[in-house]
Amino acid sequence: MKKIKIYDTTLRDGTQSEEINLSVQDKVRVTIKLDNLGIHYVEGGWPGSNPTDEEFFKEIKSYALVNAKVAAFGSTHNARTTPEKDSNLNSLLKSGAKVITLFGKTWDFHVSDALGIKNERNLELITNSLAYLRPNVEELFFDAEHFFDGFKANREYALSCLKAAAQGGAEVLVLCDTNGGTLPHEISEIVEVVKKEIPDTDIGIHTHNDSELAVANALAGVSSGAVQVQGTMNGYGERCGNANLCSIIPNLDLKMGYESIGKEKLLKLTEISTYITEIANLRPFMRQPYVGQGAFAHKGGVHVSAVLKDSATYEHIAPELVGNIRRVLLSDLSGASNVLFKAKQYGYDLNKNDPAVQTILADIKEREKMGYEYSVAEASFELLFFKAMGWSKRYFEFINFFVVDAKRKEDHEPFSEATVIVKVHGQNNHTAASGLGPVNALDSALRKALEPFYPQLKDVRLQDFKVRVLSGMVRNSDGTSSNVRVLIESTDGKSQWTTMGVSHNIIEASWQALVDSINYKLFRDDPQKWPNSR
C-alpha cells in the first residue's frame, strides 16, 4: 500500500484566517493533538516573522512527539544580500527545527512585479537558499508558490524553478495552487508533466479553496504521483481556506487505497477536529464532511427507515470509522422510524404501532407548525419523549414570574429585574434577581429559587443563546408580533445540551427554553429514573 505523508500547516497557513489568533500554548496543544492523530509534519510557523512563532519553536523542544516532526517555514533569501547574511534564513536555523520548508517564486509575473528582479536572479535565490540550509537540517522541502499559475503562463520557467530547487537539495517539490483557481484536470496533467521532467525528486501538493476545489485538487495531485499533501485541519486558511485535511485523510485511507495516518488513528479524527475548533474559538461547521455534527444526520422518514435496515443505503461510510456518530433528527418530516431510532437510544424497543409512537409523531408535527424545531434541540425532544412514555415527575411547579426592563436615563443601560415564584417539594419559593438583560435576570432568579433544593444546578452555565424570528408566523401586518424561537445551549462541564422555546413573546420563549434546560439537567441526574432510561 502506497504511503502518503501528511503535512499540516494549521499553525501557519490556518492562522491566516481572519478569525483565528493562537497563543504559544494554543499552538503547543494543537501540535500535541496532531501528533496523537499521526500527522507526519506539523508546520509550527515562520520563526523570522513574529515573536509568537519564535517562542513556539523554543517551547515545543520540551515535548517528546511520537509521530510528528515540527517544520519551520520561511522564504528564499533577500535578493539584495547573500544566504549567509539573510536574517530570515538564519532565523530558520536558529529555531532548531529538523525540517524546513522554504517557499520561492515560480511564476515569472511575481518575479518581475512582486520581487522586481530578473528571472535568472530568482533561480539563484532558490538554489542558493536551499543549498545554505541543506547541511543543517534532516529534511528540506520547497514550496513552489503559484506554481500552477506560473506553469500555465510560462511552462519552461516554472519547471526551471523546480529544477533549481532540486539542485539546491530540496527533497520534496511542493506544487502550490496559491490562488486556488486551478481545476482538477489541470492539476493532474501538470503534476504528470512535472513527474516526467523531474523524475528523481518527490512531489507534494498544496492547494487553496477559492474555487471550492482544494480537496479535489489535492486528491488529483496524489492520483498523479504526489507523495506529500499539505493542508489544514477543518480547512482553515486565508480567504476561502486551505485544503481540508479532515476530508483528505479519510478519502486517502478509506477510498483511494493509500495509507496516510492509518485506519486506527482515523478513529480520532472527529474528536481532534472538534478540539482544534474549540482552541480556535470558532463554532463547528455542522455540515463539514466526515467530522461535522450533521455529516451522518438523517431527517426524512424514508431515509431513516432505510438506514435502520442498512446504514449503507444513505451513508457513504460508517461514521464510526472517523470517530463520528449517526444522528436521527426529529421534525415534521419524521416518520415512525425516526421515533423508533430515538427510542432505542433511550433504552426502549418500541413497535411502530405503539400508541406512544403515534402520540409523539402527532405532537412533533403540531408543534413544528408553531415553530418548534426538534432537530436542533434534542434535549427538549428527550423530555417530550419521556413525558409521552409516562414520566410525570415534576421537579418544580411554576407559580408566577414578573420581569421589569426599565431605562431611566438616555445615556444609561436599561435596568432588568425578575421576580420568580415556584413551588418545590410543596414549598413556595419567592426570589428576585437583577441581570444583564431580562433573560439573564429571569435565569438568575430561577436558579436562586432552585439551587437550595438542587445544588447541582450551580454547575450549569449557559453556553449560547440564539433568537430567530419565524417570518412565516406573523400575527399582524407589520411583523412585530411574529413568533420567535429561542435556543439555549447549556453545559455542566461534563456534557452539553440544547433546549428550545417558541412564543410571540421573547421572554416567554426564553422561559420555556430555560425551564427545559434545568429540567433536563435534573432528569439526567435523577437516581430514580426508570432502569431502561439514560
PDB file of N, CA and C in Angstrom, residues 79-125:
ATOM      1  N   ALA A  79      16.992  39.371  -2.189  1.00  0.00           N
ATOM      2  CA  ALA A  79      17.801  39.497  -3.412  1.00  0.00           C
ATOM      3  C   ALA A  79      18.978  40.444  -3.241  1.00  0.00           C
ATOM      4  N   ARG A  80      18.933  41.309  -2.225  1.00  0.00           N
ATOM      5  CA  ARG A  80      19.997  42.301  -2.045  1.00  0.00           C
ATOM      6  C   ARG A  80      21.118  41.809  -1.128  1.00  0.00           C
ATOM      7  N   THR A  81      21.020  40.546  -0.688  1.00  0.00           N
ATOM      8  CA  THR A  81      22.056  40.023   0.204  1.00  0.00           C
ATOM      9  C   THR A  81      22.402  38.588  -0.181  1.00  0.00           C
ATOM     10  N   THR A  82      23.155  37.942   0.668  1.00  0.00           N
ATOM     11  CA  THR A  82      23.530  36.546   0.431  1.00  0.00           C
ATOM     12  C   THR A  82      22.842  35.656   1.453  1.00  0.00           C
ATOM     13  N   PRO A  83      22.790  34.353   1.213  1.00  0.00           N
ATOM     14  CA  PRO A  83      22.142  33.467   2.184  1.00  0.00           C
ATOM     15  C   PRO A  83      22.766  33.573   3.574  1.00  0.00           C
ATOM     16  N   GLU A  84      24.075  33.672   3.635  1.00  0.00           N
ATOM     17  CA  GLU A  84      24.779  33.710   4.919  1.00  0.00           C
ATOM     18  C   GLU A  84      24.397  34.927   5.755  1.00  0.00           C
ATOM     19  N   LYS A  85      24.039  36.019   5.089  1.00  0.00           N
ATOM     20  CA  LYS A  85      23.715  37.260   5.790  1.00  0.00           C
ATOM     21  C   LYS A  85      22.213  37.503   5.916  1.00  0.00           C
ATOM     22  N   ASP A  86      21.431  36.584   5.424  1.00  0.00           N
ATOM     23  CA  ASP A  86      19.979  36.787   5.407  1.00  0.00           C
ATOM     24  C   ASP A  86      19.374  36.449   6.776  1.00  0.00           C
ATOM     25  N   SER A  87      18.709  37.390   7.376  1.00  0.00           N
ATOM     26  CA  SER A  87      18.154  37.197   8.732  1.00  0.00           C
ATOM     27  C   SER A  87      17.051  36.142   8.739  1.00  0.00           C
ATOM     28  N   ASN A  88      16.274  36.049   7.666  1.00  0.00           N
ATOM     29  CA  ASN A  88      15.198  35.069   7.584  1.00  0.00           C
ATOM     30  C   ASN A  88      15.749  33.638   7.612  1.00  0.00           C
ATOM     31  N   LEU A  89      16.747  33.371   6.783  1.00  0.00           N
ATOM     32  CA  LEU A  89      17.322  32.024   6.757  1.00  0.00           C
ATOM     33  C   LEU A  89      17.999  31.674   8.071  1.00  0.00           C
ATOM     34  N   ASN A  90      18.666  32.641   8.667  1.00  0.00           N
ATOM     35  CA  ASN A  90      19.341  32.377   9.940  1.00  0.00           C
ATOM     36  C   ASN A  90      18.350  32.175  11.083  1.00  0.00           C
ATOM     37  N   SER A  91      17.191  32.823  10.994  1.00  0.00           N
ATOM     38  CA  SER A  91      16.150  32.579  11.991  1.00  0.00           C
ATOM     39  C   SER A  91      15.610  31.157  11.878  1.00  0.00           C
ATOM     40  N   LEU A  92      15.519  30.662  10.662  1.00  0.00           N
ATOM     41  CA  LEU A  92      15.084  29.279  10.459  1.00  0.00           C
ATOM     42  C   LEU A  92      16.054  28.303  11.119  1.00  0.00           C
ATOM     43  N   LEU A  93      17.337  28.535  10.924  1.00  0.00           N
ATOM     44  CA  LEU A  93      18.342  27.660  11.535  1.00  0.00           C
ATOM     45  C   LEU A  93      18.344  27.802  13.050  1.00  0.00           C
ATOM     46  N   LYS A  94      18.174  29.010  13.521  1.00  0.00           N
ATOM     47  CA  LYS A  94      18.165  29.267  14.959  1.00  0.00           C
ATOM     48  C   LYS A  94      16.988  28.575  15.654  1.00  0.00           C
ATOM     49  N   SER A  95      15.891  28.359  14.919  1.00  0.00           N
ATOM     50  CA  SER A  95      14.705  27.717  15.505  1.00  0.00           C
ATOM     51  C   SER A  95      14.991  26.289  15.959  1.00  0.00           C
ATOM     52  N   GLY A  96      16.018  25.673  15.384  1.00  0.00           N
ATOM     53  CA  GLY A  96      16.348  24.296  15.742  1.00  0.00           C
ATOM     54  C   GLY A  96      15.478  23.252  15.090  1.00  0.00           C
ATOM     55  N   ALA A  97      14.574  23.673  14.183  1.00  0.00           N
ATOM     56  CA  ALA A  97      13.694  22.719  13.506  1.00  0.00           C
ATOM     57  C   ALA A  97      14.506  21.774  12.633  1.00  0.00           C
ATOM     58  N   LYS A  98      14.174  20.502  12.701  1.00  0.00           N
ATOM     59  CA  LYS A  98      14.869  19.492  11.901  1.00  0.00           C
ATOM     60  C   LYS A  98      14.342  19.429  10.473  1.00  0.00           C
ATOM     61  N   VAL A  99      13.143  20.024  10.275  1.00  0.00           N
ATOM     62  CA  VAL A  99      12.532  20.080   8.946  1.00  0.00           C
ATOM     63  C   VAL A  99      12.280  21.546   8.607  1.00  0.00           C
ATOM     64  N   ILE A 100      12.702  21.956   7.420  1.00  0.00           N
ATOM     65  CA  ILE A 100      12.454  23.330   6.972  1.00  0.00           C
ATOM     66  C   ILE A 100      11.769  23.288   5.616  1.00  0.00           C
ATOM     67  N   THR A 101      10.737  24.115   5.499  1.00  0.00           N
ATOM     68  CA  THR A 101      10.053  24.304   4.223  1.00  0.00           C
ATOM     69  C   THR A 101      10.305  25.730   3.757  1.00  0.00           C
ATOM     70  N   LEU A 102      10.887  25.855   2.599  1.00  0.00           N
ATOM     71  CA  LEU A 102      11.228  27.168   2.044  1.00  0.00           C
ATOM     72  C   LEU A 102      10.334  27.425   0.838  1.00  0.00           C
ATOM     73  N   PHE A 103       9.751  28.606   0.775  1.00  0.00           N
ATOM     74  CA  PHE A 103       8.954  28.906  -0.410  1.00  0.00           C
ATOM     75  C   PHE A 103       9.693  29.899  -1.296  1.00  0.00           C
ATOM     76  N   GLY A 104       9.424  29.786  -2.584  1.00  0.00           N
ATOM     77  CA  GLY A 104      10.033  30.690  -3.556  1.00  0.00           C
ATOM     78  C   GLY A 104       9.101  30.915  -4.724  1.00  0.00           C
ATOM     79  N   LYS A 105       9.371  31.954  -5.478  1.00  0.00           N
ATOM     80  CA  LYS A 105       8.527  32.319  -6.615  1.00  0.00           C
ATOM     81  C   LYS A 105       8.782  31.387  -7.802  1.00  0.00           C
ATOM     82  N   THR A 106       7.699  30.964  -8.445  1.00  0.00           N
ATOM     83  CA  THR A 106       7.840  30.154  -9.666  1.00  0.00           C
ATOM     84  C   THR A 106       7.008  30.713 -10.820  1.00  0.00           C
ATOM     85  N   TRP A 107       6.333  31.816 -10.598  1.00  0.00           N
ATOM     86  CA  TRP A 107       5.540  32.494 -11.635  1.00  0.00           C
ATOM     87  C   TRP A 107       6.322  33.727 -12.053  1.00  0.00           C
ATOM     88  N   ASP A 108       6.681  33.826 -13.329  1.00  0.00           N
ATOM     89  CA  ASP A 108       7.522  34.934 -13.776  1.00  0.00           C
ATOM     90  C   ASP A 108       6.863  36.291 -13.539  1.00  0.00           C
ATOM     91  N   PHE A 109       5.546  36.333 -13.547  1.00  0.00           N
ATOM     92  CA  PHE A 109       4.812  37.569 -13.241  1.00  0.00           C
ATOM     93  C   PHE A 109       5.148  38.057 -11.828  1.00  0.00           C
ATOM     94  N   HIS A 110       5.207  37.150 -10.870  1.00  0.00           N
ATOM     95  CA  HIS A 110       5.552  37.514  -9.492  1.00  0.00           C
ATOM     96  C   HIS A 110       7.026  37.898  -9.379  1.00  0.00           C
ATOM     97  N   VAL A 111       7.871  37.215 -10.132  1.00  0.00           N
ATOM     98  CA  VAL A 111       9.301  37.522 -10.086  1.00  0.00           C
ATOM     99  C   VAL A 111       9.544  38.970 -10.517  1.00  0.00           C
ATOM    100  N   SER A 112       8.911  39.366 -11.611  1.00  0.00           N
ATOM    101  CA  SER A 112       9.145  40.716 -12.136  1.00  0.00           C
ATOM    102  C   SER A 112       8.382  41.783 -11.370  1.00  0.00           C
ATOM    103  N   ASP A 113       7.107  41.488 -10.996  1.00  0.00           N
ATOM    104  CA  ASP A 113       6.266  42.534 -10.408  1.00  0.00           C
ATOM    105  C   ASP A 113       6.293  42.563  -8.882  1.00  0.00           C
ATOM    106  N   ALA A 114       6.426  41.403  -8.235  1.00  0.00           N
ATOM    107  CA  ALA A 114       6.445  41.375  -6.770  1.00  0.00           C
ATOM    108  C   ALA A 114       7.868  41.525  -6.225  1.00  0.00           C
ATOM    109  N   LEU A 115       8.798  40.734  -6.770  1.00  0.00           N
ATOM    110  CA  LEU A 115      10.186  40.820  -6.303  1.00  0.00           C
ATOM    111  C   LEU A 115      10.961  41.931  -7.003  1.00  0.00           C
ATOM    112  N   GLY A 116      10.585  42.209  -8.249  1.00  0.00           N
ATOM    113  CA  GLY A 116      11.284  43.251  -9.003  1.00  0.00           C
ATOM    114  C   GLY A 116      12.686  42.853  -9.414  1.00  0.00           C
ATOM    115  N   ILE A 117      12.870  41.572  -9.763  1.00  0.00           N
ATOM    116  CA  ILE A 117      14.194  41.084 -10.153  1.00  0.00           C
ATOM    117  C   ILE A 117      14.090  40.313 -11.464  1.00  0.00           C
ATOM    118  N   LYS A 118      15.238  39.972 -12.030  1.00  0.00           N
ATOM    119  CA  LYS A 118      15.290  39.190 -13.256  1.00  0.00           C
ATOM    120  C   LYS A 118      14.992  37.714 -12.949  1.00  0.00           C
ATOM    121  N   ASN A 119      14.481  37.016 -13.958  1.00  0.00           N
ATOM    122  CA  ASN A 119      14.173  35.596 -13.795  1.00  0.00           C
ATOM    123  C   ASN A 119      15.392  34.786 -13.353  1.00  0.00           C
ATOM    124  N   GLU A 120      16.546  35.095 -13.934  1.00  0.00           N
ATOM    125  CA  GLU A 120      17.761  34.353 -13.606  1.00  0.00           C
ATOM    126  C   GLU A 120      18.160  34.548 -12.155  1.00  0.00           C
ATOM    127  N   ARG A 121      17.963  35.780 -11.634  1.00  0.00           N
ATOM    128  CA  ARG A 121      18.305  36.046 -10.234  1.00  0.00           C
ATOM    129  C   ARG A 121      17.409  35.246  -9.292  1.00  0.00           C
ATOM    130  N   ASN A 122      16.138  35.082  -9.648  1.00  0.00           N
ATOM    131  CA  ASN A 122      15.227  34.293  -8.816  1.00  0.00           C
ATOM    132  C   ASN A 122      15.683  32.838  -8.739  1.00  0.00           C
ATOM    133  N   LEU A 123      16.168  32.301  -9.833  1.00  0.00           N
ATOM    134  CA  LEU A 123      16.686  30.925  -9.826  1.00  0.00           C
ATOM    135  C   LEU A 123      17.865  30.800  -8.870  1.00  0.00           C
ATOM    136  N   GLU A 124      18.712  31.825  -8.844  1.00  0.00           N
ATOM    137  CA  GLU A 124      19.851  31.829  -7.917  1.00  0.00           C
ATOM    138  C   GLU A 124      19.367  31.853  -6.465  1.00  0.00           C
ATOM    139  N   LEU A 125      18.344  32.674  -6.194  1.00  0.00           N
ATOM    140  CA  LEU A 125      17.806  32.750  -4.825  1.00  0.00           C
ATOM    141  C   LEU A 125      17.330  31.377  -4.355  1.00  0.00           C
TER     142      LEU A 125
END
